[in-house]
Coordinates of C-alpha atoms and ligand atoms in Angstrom, one line a residue:
M263 CA 0.0 0.0 0.0
A264 CA 1.4 3.3 -1.0
N265 CA 1.5 6.0 1.7
A266 CA 0.4 9.6 1.3
V267 CA 3.7 10.9 -0.1
E268 CA 4.0 8.0 -2.6
K269 CA 0.4 8.6 -3.7
W270 CA 1.0 12.3 -4.2
V271 CA 4.3 11.7 -6.1
E272 CA 2.6 9.1 -8.3
E273 CA -0.2 11.6 -9.1
V274 CA 2.3 14.3 -9.9
A275 CA 4.3 12.0 -12.2
K276 CA 1.1 11.1 -14.0
L277 CA 0.6 14.7 -14.8
T278 CA 4.2 15.7 -15.5
E279 CA 5.4 12.5 -17.2
P280 CA 9.0 12.4 -16.2
R281 CA 11.4 9.9 -17.8
D282 CA 12.3 8.6 -14.3
I283 CA 11.8 9.4 -10.6
Y284 CA 14.8 9.8 -8.2
W285 CA 14.1 9.8 -4.5
C286 CA 16.7 11.9 -2.8
N287 CA 18.1 11.0 0.7
G288 CA 20.2 14.2 1.2
S289 CA 23.6 12.4 1.4
E290 CA 26.9 13.8 0.3
K291 CA 27.4 11.1 -2.2
E292 CA 24.1 11.9 -3.8
A293 CA 24.9 15.6 -4.1
R294 CA 28.1 14.7 -5.9
L295 CA 26.1 12.4 -8.3
L296 CA 23.6 15.1 -9.0
I297 CA 26.3 17.7 -9.7
E298 CA 28.0 15.2 -12.0
R299 CA 24.8 14.7 -13.9
G300 CA 24.3 18.5 -14.0
I301 CA 27.8 18.9 -15.5
K302 CA 27.6 16.0 -18.0
E303 CA 24.1 15.1 -18.9
E304 CA 21.3 17.3 -17.7
K305 CA 20.7 20.4 -19.8
I306 CA 18.7 23.6 -19.4
N307 CA 17.9 25.4 -22.6
G308 CA 20.6 23.2 -24.2
K309 CA 23.3 24.2 -21.8
P310 CA 24.9 22.3 -18.8
V311 CA 23.4 22.9 -15.4
F312 CA 26.8 23.1 -13.6
Y313 CA 30.4 24.1 -14.4
E314 CA 33.1 22.9 -12.1
L315 CA 35.1 25.8 -10.6
N316 CA 38.7 25.8 -9.4
Q317 CA 38.6 23.2 -6.6
K318 CA 41.8 24.3 -5.0
S319 CA 40.8 27.9 -4.2
W320 CA 37.1 27.3 -4.1
P321 CA 36.6 23.7 -2.8
N322 CA 33.5 21.9 -3.9
A323 CA 32.3 25.0 -5.8
Y324 CA 30.2 25.0 -9.0
L325 CA 28.8 27.7 -11.3
H326 CA 25.3 27.7 -12.6
R327 CA 24.1 30.0 -15.4
S328 CA 20.4 30.5 -15.6
H329 CA 18.3 31.5 -18.5
P330 CA 18.7 35.3 -19.1
S331 CA 15.0 35.9 -18.6
D332 CA 15.1 34.0 -15.3
V333 CA 17.4 35.8 -12.9
A334 CA 15.1 37.2 -10.1
R335 CA 11.8 36.7 -8.3
T336 CA 8.8 37.5 -10.5
E337 CA 6.3 39.1 -8.2
N338 CA 3.7 39.8 -10.9
L339 CA 3.6 36.0 -11.6
T340 CA 3.2 35.0 -8.0
F341 CA -0.3 34.3 -6.7
V342 CA -2.0 33.3 -3.5
C343 CA -5.0 31.1 -4.2
H344 CA -7.1 31.1 -1.1
S345 CA -10.9 30.5 -1.4
S346 CA -11.3 34.0 0.1
K347 CA -10.0 36.9 -2.0
E348 CA -10.7 39.2 0.9
L349 CA -8.4 37.2 3.2
T350 CA -5.7 37.2 0.5
G351 CA -5.7 40.9 0.4
P352 CA -4.7 43.6 -2.1
N353 CA -1.0 42.9 -1.4
N354 CA -1.2 39.5 -3.3
N355 CA -2.2 38.5 -6.8
W356 CA -5.3 36.3 -6.4
M357 CA -6.9 33.5 -8.3
A358 CA -9.7 31.2 -7.2
P359 CA -8.1 27.8 -6.2
D360 CA -10.1 25.8 -8.8
E361 CA -9.4 28.2 -11.6
A362 CA -5.7 28.3 -10.6
K363 CA -5.4 24.5 -10.6
E364 CA -7.0 24.3 -14.1
A365 CA -4.6 26.9 -15.4
M366 CA -1.7 25.1 -13.8
K367 CA -2.7 21.7 -15.0
K368 CA -2.6 23.0 -18.6
I369 CA 1.0 24.2 -18.4
T370 CA 2.2 21.3 -16.2
R371 CA 0.9 18.4 -18.3
G372 CA 3.9 16.6 -19.7
C373 CA 6.3 19.3 -18.6
M374 CA 8.9 16.8 -17.3
R375 CA 9.0 14.6 -20.4
G376 CA 12.5 13.4 -21.0
R377 CA 13.7 14.7 -17.6
T378 CA 14.2 13.2 -14.2
M379 CA 11.8 14.1 -11.4
Y380 CA 13.7 14.4 -8.1
V381 CA 11.7 13.9 -4.9
L382 CA 13.1 16.0 -2.1
P383 CA 12.1 15.2 1.5
F384 CA 13.1 18.1 3.9
V385 CA 12.2 19.8 7.1
M386 CA 12.0 23.5 7.7
G387 CA 13.4 24.1 11.2
N388 CA 14.9 21.7 13.7
P389 CA 12.9 18.5 13.4
D390 CA 12.5 18.4 17.1
S391 CA 11.2 21.9 17.5
P392 CA 7.4 22.4 17.9
F393 CA 7.5 24.5 14.8
A394 CA 9.1 22.0 12.4
K395 CA 7.4 21.7 9.1
F396 CA 7.9 18.5 7.2
C397 CA 7.8 19.0 3.4
V398 CA 8.2 17.2 0.1
Q399 CA 9.2 19.0 -3.1
V400 CA 9.5 17.5 -6.5
T401 CA 11.6 19.2 -9.2
D402 CA 13.0 18.4 -12.6
V403 CA 16.3 20.4 -12.1
S404 CA 19.4 19.0 -10.4
Y405 CA 20.4 22.6 -9.5
V406 CA 17.2 23.0 -7.5
A407 CA 17.7 19.5 -5.8
V408 CA 21.3 20.4 -4.8
S409 CA 20.4 23.9 -3.7
M410 CA 17.6 22.5 -1.5
R411 CA 20.0 20.1 0.1
I412 CA 22.1 23.1 1.1
M413 CA 19.2 25.4 2.1
T414 CA 17.1 22.9 4.1
R415 CA 17.6 19.9 6.4
M416 CA 17.0 17.2 3.7
S417 CA 17.0 13.5 4.6
S418 CA 15.0 10.4 4.1
D419 CA 14.2 10.4 7.8
V420 CA 11.7 13.1 6.9
L421 CA 9.7 10.4 5.1
K422 CA 9.7 8.3 8.2
R423 CA 8.5 11.3 10.3
I424 CA 5.7 11.9 7.8
D425 CA 5.0 8.2 7.7
N426 CA 1.5 7.5 6.7
S427 CA 0.0 10.8 7.6
D428 CA -0.9 13.4 5.0
N429 CA 0.4 16.1 7.3
F430 CA 3.2 17.5 5.0
I431 CA 3.7 20.6 2.9
K432 CA 3.8 19.8 -0.8
G433 CA 5.9 21.6 -3.4
L434 CA 5.5 20.9 -7.1
H435 CA 8.2 22.5 -9.2
S436 CA 9.2 22.2 -12.8
I437 CA 11.4 24.6 -14.9
G438 CA 8.8 24.1 -17.7
D439 CA 9.8 25.6 -21.0
L440 CA 11.1 28.8 -19.2
S441 CA 8.7 30.9 -21.2
P442 CA 7.5 33.9 -19.1
E443 CA 4.0 33.3 -20.5
R444 CA 4.0 29.9 -18.9
R445 CA 5.7 30.9 -15.6
L446 CA 3.5 31.0 -12.5
I447 CA 4.2 30.6 -8.8
M448 CA 1.0 29.5 -7.1
H449 CA 0.3 29.2 -3.4
F450 CA -2.6 27.2 -2.0
P451 CA -2.5 28.0 1.8
E452 CA -5.6 25.9 2.6
E453 CA -4.0 22.8 1.1
S454 CA -0.4 23.5 2.2
L455 CA 0.6 23.3 -1.5
V456 CA 3.0 25.4 -3.6
W457 CA 2.9 24.9 -7.4
S458 CA 5.6 26.6 -9.4
I459 CA 6.3 26.3 -13.1
G460 CA 8.6 28.0 -15.6
S461 CA 11.4 29.4 -13.4
G462 CA 14.6 27.9 -11.9
Y463 CA 15.4 31.0 -9.9
G464 CA 15.9 30.9 -6.1
G465 CA 12.7 32.3 -4.6
N466 CA 10.6 30.9 -7.4
A467 CA 12.0 27.4 -7.3
L468 CA 13.6 26.7 -3.9
L469 CA 10.1 26.3 -2.5
G470 CA 11.3 25.9 1.2
K471 CA 12.4 29.5 1.2
K472 CA 9.9 32.3 0.4
C473 CA 7.0 30.2 -0.7
I474 CA 6.8 27.8 2.3
S475 CA 8.7 29.5 5.1
L476 CA 7.1 33.0 4.5
R477 CA 3.9 32.9 2.4
L478 CA 2.4 29.7 3.7
A479 CA 4.0 30.0 7.1
S480 CA 2.8 33.6 7.7
Y481 CA -0.7 32.5 7.0
L482 CA -0.3 29.6 9.5
G483 CA 1.2 32.0 12.0
F484 CA -1.8 34.3 11.6
R485 CA -4.1 31.5 12.4
E486 CA -2.0 29.9 15.2
G487 CA -0.6 33.0 16.9
W488 CA 3.0 33.3 15.8
L489 CA 5.0 35.2 13.2
A490 CA 7.0 34.2 10.1
E491 CA 9.2 37.1 9.1
H492 CA 11.8 38.2 6.5
M493 CA 14.3 38.6 9.3
I494 CA 17.8 37.7 10.2
I495 CA 18.7 36.5 13.7
I496 CA 21.9 37.4 15.4
G497 CA 23.6 37.3 18.7
V498 CA 25.7 40.4 19.6
E499 CA 28.4 39.7 22.1
D500 CA 29.8 42.6 24.1
P501 CA 33.3 42.9 25.5
K502 CA 32.2 41.4 28.8
G503 CA 30.9 38.3 27.0
N504 CA 27.2 39.0 27.3
V505 CA 25.2 38.0 24.3
D506 CA 21.9 39.7 23.2
Y507 CA 19.8 38.4 20.4
L508 CA 18.3 40.7 17.8
V509 CA 16.1 40.1 14.8
A510 CA 16.2 42.4 11.8
A511 CA 14.0 42.8 8.7
L512 CA 15.3 44.6 5.7
P513 CA 13.9 44.2 2.2
S514 CA 15.5 42.0 -0.4
A515 CA 19.1 43.0 -1.2
C516 CA 19.1 45.6 1.6
G517 CA 21.8 44.2 3.8
K518 CA 20.5 41.2 5.8
T519 CA 23.1 38.7 4.9
N520 CA 25.9 41.2 5.5
L521 CA 24.4 42.3 8.9
S522 CA 24.0 38.7 10.0
M523 CA 27.8 38.1 9.5
L524 CA 29.2 41.5 10.3
R525 CA 32.8 41.7 11.5
S526 CA 32.8 44.3 14.2
A527 CA 34.7 47.5 13.7
L528 CA 34.6 48.0 17.5
P529 CA 37.1 46.0 19.5
G530 CA 35.5 43.4 21.8
Y531 CA 32.2 43.1 20.0
K532 CA 31.4 40.0 18.0
I533 CA 28.4 38.9 15.9
W534 CA 27.1 35.3 16.1
T535 CA 25.0 34.2 13.1
L536 CA 21.7 32.3 13.5
G537 CA 20.0 33.2 10.2
D538 CA 20.2 35.7 7.3
D539 CA 16.8 35.7 5.7
I540 CA 13.9 34.1 7.6
A541 CA 12.8 34.0 11.3
W542 CA 9.9 32.1 12.8
I543 CA 9.0 33.9 16.0
R544 CA 6.7 32.8 18.9
V545 CA 5.9 33.9 22.4
G546 CA 7.7 31.7 25.0
D547 CA 6.3 30.6 28.3
D548 CA 8.3 33.4 29.8
G549 CA 6.3 36.0 27.9
R550 CA 9.3 36.9 25.7
L551 CA 9.7 36.5 21.9
W552 CA 11.8 33.5 20.8
A553 CA 13.1 33.2 17.3
S554 CA 14.5 30.4 15.2
N555 CA 15.7 30.1 11.6
P556 CA 13.8 27.5 9.6
E557 CA 16.5 27.4 6.9
A558 CA 20.0 25.7 6.9
G559 CA 21.8 27.8 4.3
F560 CA 22.4 31.2 2.7
F561 CA 21.2 32.2 -0.7
G562 CA 23.0 35.5 -0.7
V563 CA 23.8 38.4 -3.1
A564 CA 27.3 38.1 -4.6
P565 CA 28.1 41.7 -5.8
G566 CA 29.5 43.8 -3.0
T567 CA 30.7 40.8 -1.0
S568 CA 34.5 40.9 -0.5
Y569 CA 37.2 40.4 2.2
N570 CA 36.7 44.1 3.0
T571 CA 33.0 44.2 3.4
N572 CA 32.2 40.6 4.6
P573 CA 35.3 38.5 5.3
C574 CA 33.3 35.9 7.2
M575 CA 31.2 35.2 4.1
I576 CA 34.2 34.8 1.8
D577 CA 35.7 32.3 4.4
T578 CA 32.4 30.5 4.5
L579 CA 32.2 30.3 0.7
K580 CA 35.7 28.8 0.6
A581 CA 34.9 26.1 3.2
G582 CA 32.9 23.8 0.9
T583 CA 33.3 20.2 2.1
F584 CA 30.3 18.2 3.1
Y585 CA 28.0 20.7 1.2
P586 CA 28.9 22.2 -2.1
T587 CA 29.0 25.9 -2.7
L588 CA 27.0 27.1 -5.7
F589 CA 27.4 30.4 -7.7
T590 CA 24.5 31.5 -9.9
N591 CA 25.0 34.1 -12.6
T592 CA 28.4 35.4 -11.4
A593 CA 31.2 36.1 -13.8
L594 CA 34.0 33.6 -14.5
N595 CA 37.8 34.4 -14.4
T596 CA 38.9 32.2 -17.3
D597 CA 42.6 32.4 -16.3
T598 CA 42.0 30.8 -12.9
N599 CA 38.6 29.2 -13.4
E600 CA 37.3 31.1 -10.3
P601 CA 34.0 32.9 -9.8
W602 CA 34.1 36.7 -9.9
W603 CA 31.7 39.6 -9.3
E604 CA 31.9 43.4 -9.0
S605 CA 33.9 44.4 -6.0
L606 CA 35.2 40.9 -5.1
T607 CA 38.6 42.3 -6.0
K608 CA 39.4 46.0 -6.5
D609 CA 40.7 45.4 -10.1
Y610 CA 39.0 43.5 -12.8
P611 CA 40.7 40.3 -13.7
A612 CA 42.2 40.4 -17.3
N613 CA 40.0 37.7 -18.8
L614 CA 36.4 37.3 -17.8
L615 CA 33.3 35.7 -19.1
D616 CA 30.2 37.6 -18.1
W617 CA 27.2 36.0 -16.3
Q618 CA 25.8 34.7 -19.6
G619 CA 29.1 33.1 -20.5
N620 CA 30.2 35.7 -23.1
K621 CA 33.6 37.2 -23.3
F622 CA 33.5 40.4 -21.2
D623 CA 34.4 43.7 -22.6
R624 CA 34.9 46.4 -19.9
A625 CA 34.3 49.1 -22.5
S626 CA 30.7 48.0 -22.8
G627 CA 29.9 49.6 -19.5
Q628 CA 27.8 46.6 -18.6
K629 CA 28.0 44.7 -15.3
C630 CA 30.1 41.5 -15.6
A631 CA 28.2 39.5 -12.9
H632 CA 24.4 39.9 -12.8
P633 CA 23.5 42.5 -10.1
N634 CA 21.3 39.7 -8.6
S635 CA 24.0 37.0 -8.9
R636 CA 24.0 34.8 -5.8
F637 CA 25.8 32.1 -3.9
T638 CA 24.2 29.1 -2.2
V639 CA 26.1 27.9 0.8
S640 CA 25.4 25.8 4.0
I641 CA 25.1 27.7 7.3
N642 CA 27.0 24.9 8.8
Q643 CA 30.1 26.3 7.1
C644 CA 29.6 29.7 8.6
T645 CA 32.6 30.8 10.5
T646 CA 30.4 32.9 12.9
L647 CA 27.7 30.3 13.5
S648 CA 26.0 30.6 16.9
K649 CA 26.1 27.6 19.1
D650 CA 22.3 28.1 19.4
F651 CA 21.5 28.0 15.7
D652 CA 20.1 24.5 16.0
N653 CA 18.5 25.0 19.4
P654 CA 14.9 23.7 19.0
Q655 CA 13.7 26.5 21.3
G656 CA 15.3 29.2 19.3
V657 CA 16.7 32.3 21.1
P658 CA 15.1 35.0 23.2
I659 CA 14.9 38.4 21.4
S660 CA 16.0 41.6 23.1
G661 CA 15.1 44.0 20.2
I662 CA 13.5 44.2 16.8
I663 CA 15.1 46.1 13.9
L664 CA 13.3 47.1 10.8
G665 CA 14.7 49.1 7.9
G666 CA 14.9 49.9 4.3
R667 CA 17.0 51.4 1.5
R668 CA 16.4 55.1 1.6
S669 CA 18.8 57.6 -0.1
N670 CA 17.1 60.4 1.8
L671 CA 14.7 61.3 4.6
L672 CA 15.3 58.5 7.1
P673 CA 18.1 58.6 9.6
L674 CA 20.7 55.9 10.2
V675 CA 18.8 54.7 13.2
Y676 CA 15.8 55.6 15.4
E677 CA 13.7 54.0 18.0
S678 CA 9.9 53.9 18.1
F679 CA 8.1 55.3 21.1
D680 CA 6.3 52.0 21.9
W681 CA 5.2 48.7 20.3
D682 CA 2.1 50.1 18.5
H683 CA 4.1 53.1 17.2
G684 CA 6.8 50.6 16.0
V685 CA 4.1 48.6 14.2
F686 CA 2.8 51.7 12.6
S687 CA 6.2 52.9 11.5
G688 CA 6.9 49.4 10.1
A689 CA 3.6 49.4 8.3
M690 CA 4.4 52.7 6.5
M691 CA 8.0 51.7 5.8
G692 CA 9.3 52.4 2.3
S693 CA 12.3 51.1 0.4
E694 CA 13.9 51.5 -3.0
T695 CA 13.5 48.5 -5.2
T696 CA 16.6 46.2 -6.0
A697 CA 17.6 43.6 -8.5
A698 CA 16.3 40.8 -6.3
A699 CA 12.9 41.1 -8.0
Q700 CA 12.2 41.6 -11.7
G701 CA 11.3 45.2 -12.5
K702 CA 12.7 48.7 -12.2
V703 CA 15.5 49.2 -9.7
G704 CA 15.7 52.2 -7.3
V705 CA 11.9 52.9 -7.2
L706 CA 10.6 53.8 -3.8
R707 CA 7.7 51.6 -2.7
R708 CA 6.0 50.7 0.6
D709 CA 7.4 47.5 1.9
P710 CA 6.0 47.0 5.4
M711 CA 8.3 45.0 7.6
A712 CA 10.1 44.0 4.4
M713 CA 7.2 41.6 3.9
L714 CA 5.3 43.1 1.0
P715 CA 6.2 40.3 -1.5
F716 CA 6.0 37.6 1.2
C717 CA 2.9 38.1 3.4
G718 CA 0.6 35.2 2.4
Y719 CA -2.6 37.0 3.5
N720 CA -4.2 40.4 3.9
M721 CA -1.6 42.8 5.1
G722 CA -4.2 44.8 7.0
D723 CA -4.8 41.7 9.1
Y724 CA -1.0 41.2 9.3
F725 CA -0.7 44.6 11.0
G726 CA -3.5 43.6 13.4
H727 CA -1.7 40.3 14.1
W728 CA 1.5 42.3 15.0
L729 CA -0.5 44.6 17.3
K730 CA -2.1 41.5 19.0
M731 CA 1.3 39.9 19.5
G732 CA 2.4 43.1 21.4
K733 CA -0.5 42.7 23.7
I734 CA 0.4 39.1 24.6
L735 CA 4.0 39.9 25.4
K736 CA 4.9 40.7 29.0
N737 CA 7.4 43.3 28.0
P738 CA 7.3 43.9 24.2
P739 CA 10.8 44.5 22.9
K740 CA 11.7 47.9 21.5
I741 CA 11.4 48.3 17.8
F742 CA 14.2 50.2 16.0
F743 CA 14.6 51.4 12.4
V744 CA 17.8 51.5 10.4
N745 CA 18.9 52.9 7.1
W746 CA 22.5 52.1 5.9
F747 CA 21.8 53.7 2.5
R748 CA 21.5 57.5 3.0
K749 CA 23.3 59.4 0.3
D750 CA 24.8 62.9 -0.1
D751 CA 23.9 65.3 -2.9
A752 CA 26.5 63.7 -5.1
G753 CA 24.9 60.3 -4.7
K754 CA 27.6 58.9 -2.4
F755 CA 26.8 56.8 0.7
L756 CA 27.1 58.9 3.8
W757 CA 27.6 56.0 6.1
P758 CA 30.4 53.4 5.6
G759 CA 28.1 50.5 6.6
F760 CA 29.1 46.9 6.9
G761 CA 31.5 46.4 10.0
E762 CA 30.8 49.9 11.1
N763 CA 27.1 49.0 11.6
I764 CA 28.1 47.5 14.9
R765 CA 28.1 51.1 16.3
V766 CA 24.3 51.2 15.6
L767 CA 23.8 47.7 17.1
K768 CA 25.7 48.8 20.2
W769 CA 23.4 51.8 20.7
I770 CA 20.3 49.7 20.1
I771 CA 21.4 47.1 22.7
E772 CA 22.2 49.8 25.2
R773 CA 18.8 51.3 24.6
T774 CA 17.1 48.0 25.3
K775 CA 18.8 48.1 28.7
N776 CA 17.9 51.8 29.2
K777 CA 21.6 52.8 29.1
A778 CA 22.2 55.0 26.1
L779 CA 20.7 58.5 25.6
A780 CA 18.3 59.5 22.9
K781 CA 16.7 62.7 21.5
E782 CA 13.0 62.9 20.7
T783 CA 12.0 63.8 17.1
H784 CA 8.6 63.6 15.4
I785 CA 9.2 60.1 14.1
G786 CA 11.0 58.6 17.0
L787 CA 14.1 58.7 19.2
V788 CA 17.4 59.2 17.6
P789 CA 20.8 58.8 19.3
D790 CA 22.2 61.5 21.4
L791 CA 25.6 61.7 19.8
K792 CA 27.1 61.6 23.3
S793 CA 25.8 58.0 23.5
F794 CA 26.9 56.9 20.0
D795 CA 30.3 55.3 19.9
R796 CA 32.4 57.1 17.3
E797 CA 35.8 55.9 18.5
G798 CA 38.0 55.3 15.5
L799 CA 35.2 56.2 13.0
S800 CA 36.2 58.3 10.1
V801 CA 33.0 60.1 9.3
S802 CA 33.0 63.9 9.4
D803 CA 30.9 65.8 11.9
S804 CA 28.9 67.3 9.1
N805 CA 28.2 63.9 7.5
M806 CA 27.2 62.5 10.9
K807 CA 24.7 65.3 11.2
K808 CA 23.3 64.5 7.8
V809 CA 23.1 60.8 8.5
F810 CA 21.0 61.5 11.6
S811 CA 18.8 64.2 10.1
I812 CA 15.0 63.6 9.7
D813 CA 14.2 66.3 7.1
E814 CA 10.9 67.0 8.8
D815 CA 10.0 69.6 6.1
K816 CA 10.1 67.0 3.4
W817 CA 7.6 64.5 4.8
D818 CA 4.5 65.5 2.7
T819 CA 5.1 62.9 0.0
E820 CA 5.9 60.3 2.6
L821 CA 2.7 60.8 4.4
K822 CA 0.7 60.9 1.2
E823 CA 2.1 57.6 0.0
A824 CA 1.6 56.0 3.4
E825 CA -2.0 57.2 3.5
E826 CA -2.7 55.9 0.0
F827 CA -1.1 52.6 0.9
F828 CA -3.1 52.2 4.1
E829 CA -6.4 53.0 2.2
K830 CA -5.9 49.9 0.0
F831 CA -6.6 47.7 3.1
G832 CA -10.0 49.4 3.9
N833 CA -11.6 48.1 7.0
H834 CA -8.8 45.4 7.5
M835 CA -6.6 48.3 8.6
P836 CA -6.4 48.4 12.4
K837 CA -7.8 51.6 13.9
E838 CA -4.6 51.9 16.1
L839 CA -2.6 52.6 12.9
H840 CA -5.0 55.3 11.7
E841 CA -4.6 56.9 15.1
E842 CA -0.8 56.8 15.0
F843 CA -1.0 58.3 11.5
D844 CA -3.1 61.2 12.7
I845 CA -0.6 61.8 15.6
L846 CA 2.4 61.9 13.2
E847 CA 0.6 64.0 10.7
K848 CA -0.3 66.6 13.4
K849 CA 3.3 66.7 14.6
L850 CA 4.8 67.1 11.2
K851 CA 2.3 69.7 10.0
G852 CA 2.1 71.3 13.5
Ligands
GTP90 P1 18.1 39.1 0.2 O1 19.0 37.9 0.2 O2 17.7 39.5 -1.2 O3 17.0 39.0 1.1 O4 19.1 40.3 0.6 P2 19.8 40.8 1.9 O5 19.0 41.7 2.7 O6 20.4 39.7 2.6 O7 21.0 41.7 1.3 P3 22.6 41.6 1.3 O8 23.2 41.6 2.7 O9 23.0 40.5 0.4 O10 23.0 43.0 0.6 C1 22.6 43.4 -0.6 C2 23.6 44.4 -1.2 O11 23.7 45.5 -0.3 C3 24.9 43.9 -1.4 O12 25.4 44.4 -2.6 C4 25.7 44.4 -0.2 O13 27.1 44.5 -0.5 C5 25.1 45.7 0.0 N1 25.2 46.1 1.5 C6 25.0 45.3 2.5 N2 25.2 46.0 3.7 C7 25.5 47.3 3.3 C8 25.9 48.4 4.1 O14 25.9 48.5 5.3 N3 26.2 49.6 3.4 C9 26.1 49.6 2.0 N4 26.4 50.7 1.4 N5 25.8 48.5 1.3 C10 25.5 47.3 1.9
SPV91 C1 15.0 37.8 -1.6 O1 14.7 38.1 -2.7 O2 14.6 38.3 -0.6 C2 15.9 36.6 -1.4 C3 16.3 35.8 -2.5 O3 16.3 36.4 -0.3 S1 15.0 34.7 -3.0 O4 15.2 33.4 -2.4 O5 14.9 34.7 -4.4 O6 13.7 35.2 -2.4
MN92 MN1 15.3 37.6 1.3

């Protein structure tokens, strides 16, 4: 008798018609075999799936080049198909579940012909934690199978844990024919199903990531009383050896991975990494917030990563042993067979292939690596991994950081007045778009809590859920806002960022202990410069002033955009946030 997983796999195979089915067990040997296949046999668009890189300088590292039309998340092709359009909210594309399934069946029928279907059993979170989610994804791409082994806890034990129950999350993925007209990423929250066709790119294809751990999980969290957030989790150790844990939400390609592995510019401080993208957060028996990372790897932005900005990541990327390290759409130094991307080294190597595999000509003015080129690497190789990464309880949170990419208006850091004010400020948060999603880069849009593309239900209800969480907490943690990306009139970053961001974290942690001083502004509390550690920092007084300025006279547009955004959610918008809006508006116009 076939069990529920076997029955489902059979059903999917009937629809997709693969040449054969390969059940993955997550072993090292298997990953090597799949990479071998990806180098020699399997093709995407007529090209190999993997290229072997220099194994001496980059052990166990491989390059993957994706189809040029398939290099980022496609938010316009991503749908939430819940029976209630109302519950899905204006923040999501919606289709009725039956209609969506009919449409998906049409483009899925026979899509794996001539290909292998890999069955991937994995768990999001420590399998012994109360929040563990057991999942099975099928895919017809070895790159996706190998990536999922790095990003999740994959093993055949998962099948034993699921056993004969049908209590598992299903992910159906096929790269299809890569045509954008037949590319859709569909979520069915009521059936714990993700169905994604036509893309091999990270967030569209590695279904454990945004699809399961954020869109489906945020919906579950709403129903069950917890939070699934686009957040990093870090421990900050001070010179006395005390460790405080923080979570931080920044939109895609706005600095999470770098903050999660920061090498401190202040002596005696050290960052411990627990997660760089997703946090599941619940209220513990002690009335505090506890966070854990459901993932087991990093899918990080390559450009900008170097020994100067993020030495821990470069060391991590070079530590490939049990898990391979994958590079996607980076450039290739053909003299050394090493991956390369803008700013990895100060100078361009002499002979490069660009991210599409063409000879690179610097005179073209083009980028050599794709701006959203990425690496996939196991968190177990992370040189700053916290000893509590795998703790099934997670870690207790002392403070929450939210932030965005704002070239003007918002200061380097500020603190909200209280929980509700923090939720309000998070709800009206804006950020300039990046290459992580298809579309124009550098356009300001509202991106509440960095969750706009990932909240699997009505965001008005999501804000209400946050407010409710605050009420359950004994002592809600303070909520802070950061902006590493403020620019001067010439378009240069005012703040050096990266390792220097520890100064901001230090102030934040001292504020959570009521130690550091702050000054009140209309939008929140900014550091009193007496309490902000500038020892050894080479930023001029005038730039420090600019980096902390609020530009209160320029808030008209900001308020207008926030108001328009809030209006979209109609009566789902909690009254507390309207009240906060009125208070802010009065202060600014006062
Ligand atoms: P996702 O993986 O898309 O969710 O992104 P992320 O938030 O983890 O972003 P990541 O840390 O990969 O950073 C994205 C880009 O911002 C990279 O090019 C970084 O080099 C750059 N960056 C990160 N931190 C800073 C900073 O403090 N200052 C400046 N100027 N750039 C930064
Ligand atoms: C993001 O875009 O926020 C990412 C990369 O972290 S993806 O997995 O594509 O979502
Ligand atoms: Mn992300």
